Tab-separated table of C-alpha atoms and ligand atoms in Angstrom:
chain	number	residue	atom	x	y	z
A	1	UNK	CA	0.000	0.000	0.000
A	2	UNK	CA	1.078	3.774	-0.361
A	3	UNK	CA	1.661	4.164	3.796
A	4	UNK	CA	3.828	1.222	3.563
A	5	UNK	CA	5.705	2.180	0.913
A	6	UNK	CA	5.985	5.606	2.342
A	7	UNK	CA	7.003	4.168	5.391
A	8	UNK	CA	9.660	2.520	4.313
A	9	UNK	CA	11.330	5.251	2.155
A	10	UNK	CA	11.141	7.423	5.423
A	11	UNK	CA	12.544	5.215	7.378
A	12	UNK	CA	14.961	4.083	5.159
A	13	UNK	CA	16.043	7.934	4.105
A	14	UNK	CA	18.151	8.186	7.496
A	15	UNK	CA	19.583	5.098	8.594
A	16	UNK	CA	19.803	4.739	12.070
A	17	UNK	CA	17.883	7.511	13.147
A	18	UNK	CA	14.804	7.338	15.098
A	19	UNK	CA	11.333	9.153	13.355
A	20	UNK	CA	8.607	9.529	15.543
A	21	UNK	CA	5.058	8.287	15.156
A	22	UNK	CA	3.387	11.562	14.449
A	23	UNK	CA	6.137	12.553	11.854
A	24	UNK	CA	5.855	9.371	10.045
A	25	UNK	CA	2.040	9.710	10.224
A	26	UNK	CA	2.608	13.481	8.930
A	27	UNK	CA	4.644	12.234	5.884
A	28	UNK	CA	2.422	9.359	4.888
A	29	UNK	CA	-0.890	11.114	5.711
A	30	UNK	CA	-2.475	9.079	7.897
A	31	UNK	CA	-3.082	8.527	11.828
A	32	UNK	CA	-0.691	7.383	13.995
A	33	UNK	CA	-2.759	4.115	14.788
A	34	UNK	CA	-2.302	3.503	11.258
A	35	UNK	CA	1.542	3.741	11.163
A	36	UNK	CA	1.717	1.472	14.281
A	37	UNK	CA	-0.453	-0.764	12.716
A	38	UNK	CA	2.082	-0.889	9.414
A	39	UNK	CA	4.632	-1.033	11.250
A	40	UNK	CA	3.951	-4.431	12.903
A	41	UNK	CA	2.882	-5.755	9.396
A	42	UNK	CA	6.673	-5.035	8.648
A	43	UNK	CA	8.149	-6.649	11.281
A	44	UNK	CA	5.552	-9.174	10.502
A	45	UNK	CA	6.965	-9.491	7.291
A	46	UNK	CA	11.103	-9.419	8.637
A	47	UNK	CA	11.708	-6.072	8.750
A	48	UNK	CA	13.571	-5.040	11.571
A	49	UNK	CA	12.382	-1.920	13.575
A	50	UNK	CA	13.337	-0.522	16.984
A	51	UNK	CA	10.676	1.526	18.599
A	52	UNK	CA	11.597	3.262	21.705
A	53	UNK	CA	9.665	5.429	23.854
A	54	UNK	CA	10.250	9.536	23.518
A	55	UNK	CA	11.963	8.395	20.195
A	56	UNK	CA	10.320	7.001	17.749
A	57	UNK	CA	10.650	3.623	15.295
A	58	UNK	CA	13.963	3.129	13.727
A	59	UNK	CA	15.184	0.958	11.097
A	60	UNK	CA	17.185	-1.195	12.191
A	61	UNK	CA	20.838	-1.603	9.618
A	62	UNK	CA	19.859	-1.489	5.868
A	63	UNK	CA	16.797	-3.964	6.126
A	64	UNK	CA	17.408	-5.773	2.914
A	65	UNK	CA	20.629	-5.953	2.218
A	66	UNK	CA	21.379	-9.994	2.253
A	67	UNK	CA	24.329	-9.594	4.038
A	68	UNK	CA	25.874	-12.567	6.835
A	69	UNK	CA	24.272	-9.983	9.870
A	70	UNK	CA	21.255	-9.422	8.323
A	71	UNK	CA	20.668	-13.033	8.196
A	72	UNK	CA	22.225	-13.368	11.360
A	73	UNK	CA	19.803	-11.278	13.787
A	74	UNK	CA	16.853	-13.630	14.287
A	75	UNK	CA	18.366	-16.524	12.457
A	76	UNK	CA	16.589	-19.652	14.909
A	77	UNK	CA	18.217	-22.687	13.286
A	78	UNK	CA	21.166	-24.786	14.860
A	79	UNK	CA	23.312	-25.355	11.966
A	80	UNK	CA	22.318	-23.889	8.436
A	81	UNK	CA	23.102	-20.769	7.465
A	82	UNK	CA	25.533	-20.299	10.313
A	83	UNK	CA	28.077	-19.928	8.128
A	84	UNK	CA	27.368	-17.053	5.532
A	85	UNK	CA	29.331	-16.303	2.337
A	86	UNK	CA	27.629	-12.906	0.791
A	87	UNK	CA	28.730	-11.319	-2.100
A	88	UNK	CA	27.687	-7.615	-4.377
A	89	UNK	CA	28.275	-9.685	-7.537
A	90	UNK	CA	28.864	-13.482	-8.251
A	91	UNK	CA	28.284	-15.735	-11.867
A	92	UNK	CA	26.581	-18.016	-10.104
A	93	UNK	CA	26.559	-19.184	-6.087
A	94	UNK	CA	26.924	-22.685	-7.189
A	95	UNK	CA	30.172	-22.008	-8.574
A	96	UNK	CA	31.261	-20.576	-5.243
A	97	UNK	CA	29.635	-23.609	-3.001
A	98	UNK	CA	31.220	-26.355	-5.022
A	99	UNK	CA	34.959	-25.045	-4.100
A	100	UNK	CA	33.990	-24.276	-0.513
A	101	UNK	CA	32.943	-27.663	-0.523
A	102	UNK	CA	36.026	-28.923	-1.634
A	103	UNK	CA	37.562	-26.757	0.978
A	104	UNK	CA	35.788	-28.758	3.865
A	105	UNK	CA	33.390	-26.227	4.585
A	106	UNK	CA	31.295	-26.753	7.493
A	107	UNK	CA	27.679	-28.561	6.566
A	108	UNK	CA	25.040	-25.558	6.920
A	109	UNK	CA	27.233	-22.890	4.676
A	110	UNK	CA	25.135	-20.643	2.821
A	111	UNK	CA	26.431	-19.089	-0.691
A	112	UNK	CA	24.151	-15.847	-1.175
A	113	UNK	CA	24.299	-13.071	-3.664
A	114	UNK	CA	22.677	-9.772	-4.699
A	115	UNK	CA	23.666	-10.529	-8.362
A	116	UNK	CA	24.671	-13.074	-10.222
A	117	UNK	CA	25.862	-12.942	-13.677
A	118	UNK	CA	25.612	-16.038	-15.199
A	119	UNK	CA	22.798	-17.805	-12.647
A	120	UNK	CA	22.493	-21.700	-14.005
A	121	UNK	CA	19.541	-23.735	-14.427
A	122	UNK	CA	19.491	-27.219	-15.129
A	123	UNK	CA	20.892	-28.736	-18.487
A	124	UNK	CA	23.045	-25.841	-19.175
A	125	UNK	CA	20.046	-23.479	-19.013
A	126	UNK	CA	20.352	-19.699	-17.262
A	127	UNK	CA	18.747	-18.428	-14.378
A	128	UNK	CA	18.085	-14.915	-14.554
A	129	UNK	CA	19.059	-12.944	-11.230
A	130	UNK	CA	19.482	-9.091	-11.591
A	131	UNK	CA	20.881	-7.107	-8.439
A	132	UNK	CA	19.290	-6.344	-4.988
A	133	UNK	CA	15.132	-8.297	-5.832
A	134	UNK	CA	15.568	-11.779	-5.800
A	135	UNK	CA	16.931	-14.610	-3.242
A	136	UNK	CA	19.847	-16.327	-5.400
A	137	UNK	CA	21.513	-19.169	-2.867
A	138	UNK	CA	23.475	-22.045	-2.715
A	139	UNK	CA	23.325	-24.031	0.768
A	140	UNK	CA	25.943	-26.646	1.337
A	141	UNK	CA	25.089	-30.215	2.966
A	142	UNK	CA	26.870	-33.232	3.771
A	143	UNK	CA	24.845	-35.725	4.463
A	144	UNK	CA	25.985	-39.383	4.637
A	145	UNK	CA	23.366	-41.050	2.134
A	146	UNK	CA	24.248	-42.773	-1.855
A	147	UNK	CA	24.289	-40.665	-4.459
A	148	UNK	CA	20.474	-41.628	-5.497
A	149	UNK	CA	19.205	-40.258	-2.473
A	150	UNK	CA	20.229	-36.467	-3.994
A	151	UNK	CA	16.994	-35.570	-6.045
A	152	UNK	CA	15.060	-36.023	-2.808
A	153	UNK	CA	16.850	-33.109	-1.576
A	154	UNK	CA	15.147	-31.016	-4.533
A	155	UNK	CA	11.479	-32.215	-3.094
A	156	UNK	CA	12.354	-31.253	0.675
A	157	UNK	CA	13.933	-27.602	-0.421
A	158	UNK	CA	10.168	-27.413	-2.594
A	159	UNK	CA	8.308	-28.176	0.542
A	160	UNK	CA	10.486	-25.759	3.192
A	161	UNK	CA	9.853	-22.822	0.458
A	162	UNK	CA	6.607	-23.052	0.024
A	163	UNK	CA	5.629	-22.876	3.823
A	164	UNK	CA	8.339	-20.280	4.039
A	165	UNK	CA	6.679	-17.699	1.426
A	166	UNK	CA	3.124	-18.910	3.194
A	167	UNK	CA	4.310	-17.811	6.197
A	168	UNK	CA	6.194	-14.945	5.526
A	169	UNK	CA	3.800	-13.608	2.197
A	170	UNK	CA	0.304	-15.430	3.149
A	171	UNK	CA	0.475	-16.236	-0.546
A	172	UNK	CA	-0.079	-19.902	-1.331
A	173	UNK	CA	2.459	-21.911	-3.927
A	174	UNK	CA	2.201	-24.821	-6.263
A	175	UNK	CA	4.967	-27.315	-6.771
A	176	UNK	CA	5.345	-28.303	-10.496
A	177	UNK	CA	7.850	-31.763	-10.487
A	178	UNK	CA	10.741	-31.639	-10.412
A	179	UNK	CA	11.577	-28.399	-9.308
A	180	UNK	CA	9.436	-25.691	-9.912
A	181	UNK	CA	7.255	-23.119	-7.598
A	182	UNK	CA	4.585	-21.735	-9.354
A	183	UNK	CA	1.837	-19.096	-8.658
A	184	UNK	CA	-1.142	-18.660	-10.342
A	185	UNK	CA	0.987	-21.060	-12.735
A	186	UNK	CA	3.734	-18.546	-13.164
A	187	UNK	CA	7.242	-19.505	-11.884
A	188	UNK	CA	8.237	-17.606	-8.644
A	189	UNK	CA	11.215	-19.967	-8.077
A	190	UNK	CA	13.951	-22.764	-8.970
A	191	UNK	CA	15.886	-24.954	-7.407
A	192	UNK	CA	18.953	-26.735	-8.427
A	193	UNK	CA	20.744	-29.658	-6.426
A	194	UNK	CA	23.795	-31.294	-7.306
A	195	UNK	CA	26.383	-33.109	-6.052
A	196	UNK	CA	29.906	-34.302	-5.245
A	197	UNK	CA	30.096	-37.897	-4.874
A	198	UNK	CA	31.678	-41.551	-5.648
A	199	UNK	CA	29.148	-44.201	-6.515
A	200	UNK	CA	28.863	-44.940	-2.941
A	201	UNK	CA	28.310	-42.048	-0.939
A	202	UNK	CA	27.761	-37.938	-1.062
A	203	UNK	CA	30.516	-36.379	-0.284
A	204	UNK	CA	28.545	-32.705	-0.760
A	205	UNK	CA	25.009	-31.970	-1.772
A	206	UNK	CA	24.410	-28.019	-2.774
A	207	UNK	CA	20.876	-27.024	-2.988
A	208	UNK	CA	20.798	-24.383	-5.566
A	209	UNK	CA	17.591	-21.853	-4.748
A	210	UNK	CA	16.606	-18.862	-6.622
A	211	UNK	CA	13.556	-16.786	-5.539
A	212	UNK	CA	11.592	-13.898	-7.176
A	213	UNK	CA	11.041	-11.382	-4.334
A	214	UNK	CA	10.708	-8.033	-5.250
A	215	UNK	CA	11.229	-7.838	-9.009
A	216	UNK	CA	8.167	-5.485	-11.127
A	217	UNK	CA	7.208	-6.887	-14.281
A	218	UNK	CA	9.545	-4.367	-16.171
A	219	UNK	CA	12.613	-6.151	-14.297
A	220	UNK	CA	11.778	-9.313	-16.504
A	221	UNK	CA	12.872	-9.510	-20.198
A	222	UNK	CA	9.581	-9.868	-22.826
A	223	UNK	CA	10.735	-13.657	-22.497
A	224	UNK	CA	10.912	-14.411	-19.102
A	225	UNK	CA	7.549	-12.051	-17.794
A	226	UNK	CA	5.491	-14.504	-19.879
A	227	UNK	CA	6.496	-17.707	-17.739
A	228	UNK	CA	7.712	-15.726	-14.377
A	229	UNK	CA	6.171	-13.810	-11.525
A	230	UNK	CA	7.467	-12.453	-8.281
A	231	UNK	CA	6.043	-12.157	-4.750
A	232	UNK	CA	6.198	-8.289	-5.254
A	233	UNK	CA	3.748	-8.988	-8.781
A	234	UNK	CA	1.207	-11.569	-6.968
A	235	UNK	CA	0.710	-9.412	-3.746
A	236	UNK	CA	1.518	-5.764	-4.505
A	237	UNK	CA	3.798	-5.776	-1.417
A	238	UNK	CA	8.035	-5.081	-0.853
A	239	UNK	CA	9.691	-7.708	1.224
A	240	UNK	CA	12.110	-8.257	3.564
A	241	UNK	CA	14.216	-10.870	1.701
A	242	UNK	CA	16.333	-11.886	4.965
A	243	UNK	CA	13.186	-12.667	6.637
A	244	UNK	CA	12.390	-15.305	3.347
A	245	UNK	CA	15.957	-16.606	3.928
A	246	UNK	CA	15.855	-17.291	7.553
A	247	UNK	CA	12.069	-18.734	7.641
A	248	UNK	CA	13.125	-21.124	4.726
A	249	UNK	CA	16.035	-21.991	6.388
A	250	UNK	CA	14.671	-22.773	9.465
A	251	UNK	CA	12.396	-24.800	7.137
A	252	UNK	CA	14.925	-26.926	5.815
A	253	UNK	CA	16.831	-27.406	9.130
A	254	UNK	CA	13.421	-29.044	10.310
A	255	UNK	CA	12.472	-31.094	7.296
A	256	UNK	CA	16.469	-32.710	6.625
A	257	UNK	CA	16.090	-33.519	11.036
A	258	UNK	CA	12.920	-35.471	9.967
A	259	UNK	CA	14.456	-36.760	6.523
A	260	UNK	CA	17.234	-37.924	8.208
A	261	UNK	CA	15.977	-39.684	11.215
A	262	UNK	CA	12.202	-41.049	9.681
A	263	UNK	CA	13.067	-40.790	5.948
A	264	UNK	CA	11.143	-39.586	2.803
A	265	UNK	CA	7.886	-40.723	3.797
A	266	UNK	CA	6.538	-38.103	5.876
A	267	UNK	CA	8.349	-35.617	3.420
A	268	UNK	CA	6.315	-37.167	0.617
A	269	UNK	CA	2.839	-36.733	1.855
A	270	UNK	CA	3.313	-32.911	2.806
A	271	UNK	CA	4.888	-32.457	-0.758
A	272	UNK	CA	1.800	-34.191	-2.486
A	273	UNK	CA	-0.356	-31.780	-0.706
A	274	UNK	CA	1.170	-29.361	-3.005
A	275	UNK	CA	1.818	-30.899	-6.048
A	276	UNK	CA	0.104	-29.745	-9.113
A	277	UNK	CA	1.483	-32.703	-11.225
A	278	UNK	CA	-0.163	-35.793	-9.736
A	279	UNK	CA	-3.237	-36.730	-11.284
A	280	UNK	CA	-2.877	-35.251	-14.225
A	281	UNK	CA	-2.259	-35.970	-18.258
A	282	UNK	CA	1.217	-34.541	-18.966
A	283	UNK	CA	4.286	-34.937	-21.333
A	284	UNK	CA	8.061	-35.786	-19.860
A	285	UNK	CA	10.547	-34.629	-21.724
A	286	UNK	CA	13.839	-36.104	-21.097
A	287	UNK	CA	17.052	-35.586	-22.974
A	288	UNK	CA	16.335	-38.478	-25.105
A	289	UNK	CA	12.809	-38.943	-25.425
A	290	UNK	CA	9.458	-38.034	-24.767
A	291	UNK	CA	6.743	-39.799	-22.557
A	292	UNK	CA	2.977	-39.289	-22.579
A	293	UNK	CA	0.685	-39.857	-19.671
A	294	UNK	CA	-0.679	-39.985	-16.462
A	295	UNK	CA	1.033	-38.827	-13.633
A	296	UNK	CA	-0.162	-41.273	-11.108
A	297	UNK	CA	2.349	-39.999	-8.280
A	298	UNK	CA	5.933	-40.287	-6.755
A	299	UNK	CA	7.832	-42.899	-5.189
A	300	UNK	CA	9.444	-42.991	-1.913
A	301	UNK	CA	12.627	-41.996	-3.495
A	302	UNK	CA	10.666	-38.352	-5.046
A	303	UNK	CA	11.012	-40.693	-8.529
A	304	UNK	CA	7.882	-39.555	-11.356
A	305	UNK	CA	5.328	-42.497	-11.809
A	306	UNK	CA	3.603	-41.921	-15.626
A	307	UNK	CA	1.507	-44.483	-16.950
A	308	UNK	CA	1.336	-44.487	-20.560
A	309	UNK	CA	-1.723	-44.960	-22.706
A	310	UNK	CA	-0.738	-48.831	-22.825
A	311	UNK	CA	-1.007	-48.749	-18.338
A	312	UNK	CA	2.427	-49.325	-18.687
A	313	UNK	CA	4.506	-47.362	-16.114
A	314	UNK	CA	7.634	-45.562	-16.064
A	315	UNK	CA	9.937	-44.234	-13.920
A	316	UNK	CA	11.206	-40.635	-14.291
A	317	UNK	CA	14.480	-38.964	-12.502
A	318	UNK	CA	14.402	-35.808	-14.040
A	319	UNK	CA	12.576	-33.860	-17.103
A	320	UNK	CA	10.639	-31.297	-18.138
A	321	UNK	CA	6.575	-31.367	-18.106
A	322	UNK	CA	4.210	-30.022	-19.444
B	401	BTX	P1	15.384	-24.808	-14.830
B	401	BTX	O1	16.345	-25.327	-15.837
B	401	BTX	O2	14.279	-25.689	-14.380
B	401	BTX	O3	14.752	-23.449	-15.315
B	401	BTX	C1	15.466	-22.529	-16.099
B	401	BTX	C2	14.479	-21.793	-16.989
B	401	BTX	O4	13.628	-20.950	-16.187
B	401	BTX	C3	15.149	-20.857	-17.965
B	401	BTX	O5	15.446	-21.520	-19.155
B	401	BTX	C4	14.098	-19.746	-18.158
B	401	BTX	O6	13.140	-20.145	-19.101
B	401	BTX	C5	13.402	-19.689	-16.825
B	401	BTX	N1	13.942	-18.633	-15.957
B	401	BTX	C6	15.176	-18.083	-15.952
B	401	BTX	N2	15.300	-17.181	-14.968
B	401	BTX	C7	14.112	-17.134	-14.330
B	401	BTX	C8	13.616	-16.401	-13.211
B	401	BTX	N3	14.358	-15.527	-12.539
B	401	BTX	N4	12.337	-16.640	-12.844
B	401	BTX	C9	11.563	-17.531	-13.487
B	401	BTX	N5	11.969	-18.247	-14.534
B	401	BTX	C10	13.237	-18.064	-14.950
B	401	BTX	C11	15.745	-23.928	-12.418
B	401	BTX	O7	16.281	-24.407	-13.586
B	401	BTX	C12	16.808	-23.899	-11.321
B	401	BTX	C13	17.314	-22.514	-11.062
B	401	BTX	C14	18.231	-22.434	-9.877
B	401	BTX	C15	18.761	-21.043	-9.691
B	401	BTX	C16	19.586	-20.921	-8.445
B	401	BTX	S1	19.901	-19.271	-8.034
B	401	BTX	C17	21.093	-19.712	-6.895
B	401	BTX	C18	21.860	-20.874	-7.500
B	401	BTX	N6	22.965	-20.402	-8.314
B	401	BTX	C19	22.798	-20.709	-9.605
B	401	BTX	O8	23.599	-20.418	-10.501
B	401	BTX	N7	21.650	-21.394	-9.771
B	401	BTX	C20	20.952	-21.586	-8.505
């Protein structure tokens, strides 16, 4: 709304200096109730503000910069995102968390940029990520499972981010397999895993996430607005993007606890609640052929079931549907 977004410019004009109710009310034009009011829908929504008495409300550090003590103050997991790696500019944060991996990096280690310049999707594809709107991440695990185990990691991450924009946007998201988050069946997010690994064992799994926050439509090229949308486009609203970060984080600390110690199963039935795929007539594309059919659900390794017009079914790791 125009009082938020007034808000916000105010308090963001002086950083670190305390505005008082009835100025703030002054500047956006409204009653004071009304600015307390938007102010706890801020916080509500991760901004951090300081009100004091005699004072006034004060903006807390520049609220969405992604940077390690942004994420920091409030973080409330035990292990991921402890360790932060933030940079201005990157080509992609999966670049960046496959040699910190190599480097023994501590499990937990988040990879997060403002930028990056050549974002990847899957099969060689790009992920478009300009500066200072989206979420574009790379979080580092280690967890001691075989290599076929990794693609389940792509269905948890689904699962934490959905809640996590529910939460933190009260606007609700499909999952598209494998890796898609739609609204309104635009894309408002991918995710990427891969791995380092022998045939045996993960050495590293790095769960690739990129998020449309704040982006307007004009921030999209002609392409990319006809498939894409942003939390900003659904719901009219700026957010905090640290707040995103930490809730999905906290997210994923809770569902790889449960993955790890009861395993996909209870993983699997929250993701179905969200899956748009299941149930319906679709086409897999993989790299070498195309499959036509029924989606008739996944298997307790996150693995496509499609029964084909013969009720003959296959198995599908990874491909695009339509
Ligand atoms: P994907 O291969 O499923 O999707 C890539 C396709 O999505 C592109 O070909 C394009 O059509 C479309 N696309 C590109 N950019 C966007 C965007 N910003 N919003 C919506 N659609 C888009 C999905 O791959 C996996 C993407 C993972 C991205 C994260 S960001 C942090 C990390 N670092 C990195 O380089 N990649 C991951």
């Amino acid at each position: 709304s125009k009082i938020r977004e007034s808000l916000l410019a105010a308090l963001s004009s002086a950083e670190d200096s305390y505005f008082s109710g009835q100025e703030l009310a002054d500047q956006a034009g409204c009653s004071r109730t009304a600015i307390w009011k938007h102010i706890e829908d801020l916080r509500a929504s991760g901004f951090m503000i300081e009100s004091k008495r005699k004072k006034g409300y004060r903006l807390l550090g520049k609220a969405d910069e992604l940077n390690e003590n942004n994420l920091l103050v409030g973080l409330q997991t035990d292990r991921l995102g402890r360790s932060v790696h933030y940079f201005e500019s990157v080509d992609s944060t999966q670049k960046i968390a496959h040699s910190l991996a190599q480097e023994n990096a501590p499990e937990g280690s988040l990879v997060i940029a403002e930028e990056q310049l050549s974002g990847r999707g899957r099969m060689a594809r790009s992920w478009h990520s300009p500066k200072g709107t989206g979420i574009w991440m790379s979080l580092l695990l280690r967890p001691s499972l075989q290599p076929q185990k990794a693609p389940q990691f792509t269905l948890i991450a689904a699962v934490a981010i959905v809640e996590a924009i529910e939460k933190t946007c009260e606007l609700k998201v499909d999952i598209k397999w494998p890796n898609d988050l739609l609204i309104d069946g635009k894309k408002i997010t991918g995710i990427l895993t891969e791995l380092q690994a022998d045939s045996e064992q993960i050495h590293s799994l790095i769960i690739g996430m990129g998020i449309n926050v704040n982006q307007c439509a004009e921030d999209f090229s002609d392409e990319i607005r006809k498939i894409a949308t942003s939390l900003h486009i659904e719901s009219g609203k700026t957010f905090s993007r640290a707040g995103i970060v930490q809730q999905i984080l906290l997210n994923l600390e809770k569902y790889y606890h449960i993955y790890i110690n009861e395993g996909f199963e209870p993983i699997k039935v929250i993701w179905e609640k969200y899956a748009i795929t299941i149930g319906q007539h679709i086409t897999a594309r993989t790299f070498n052929k195309e499959i036509k059919g029924l989606a008739s659900g996944i298997t307790n390794e996150g693995v496509l079931k499609l029964i084909d017009e013969n009720g003959e079914t296959h198995l599908i790791y990874s491909a695009d549907i339509e």
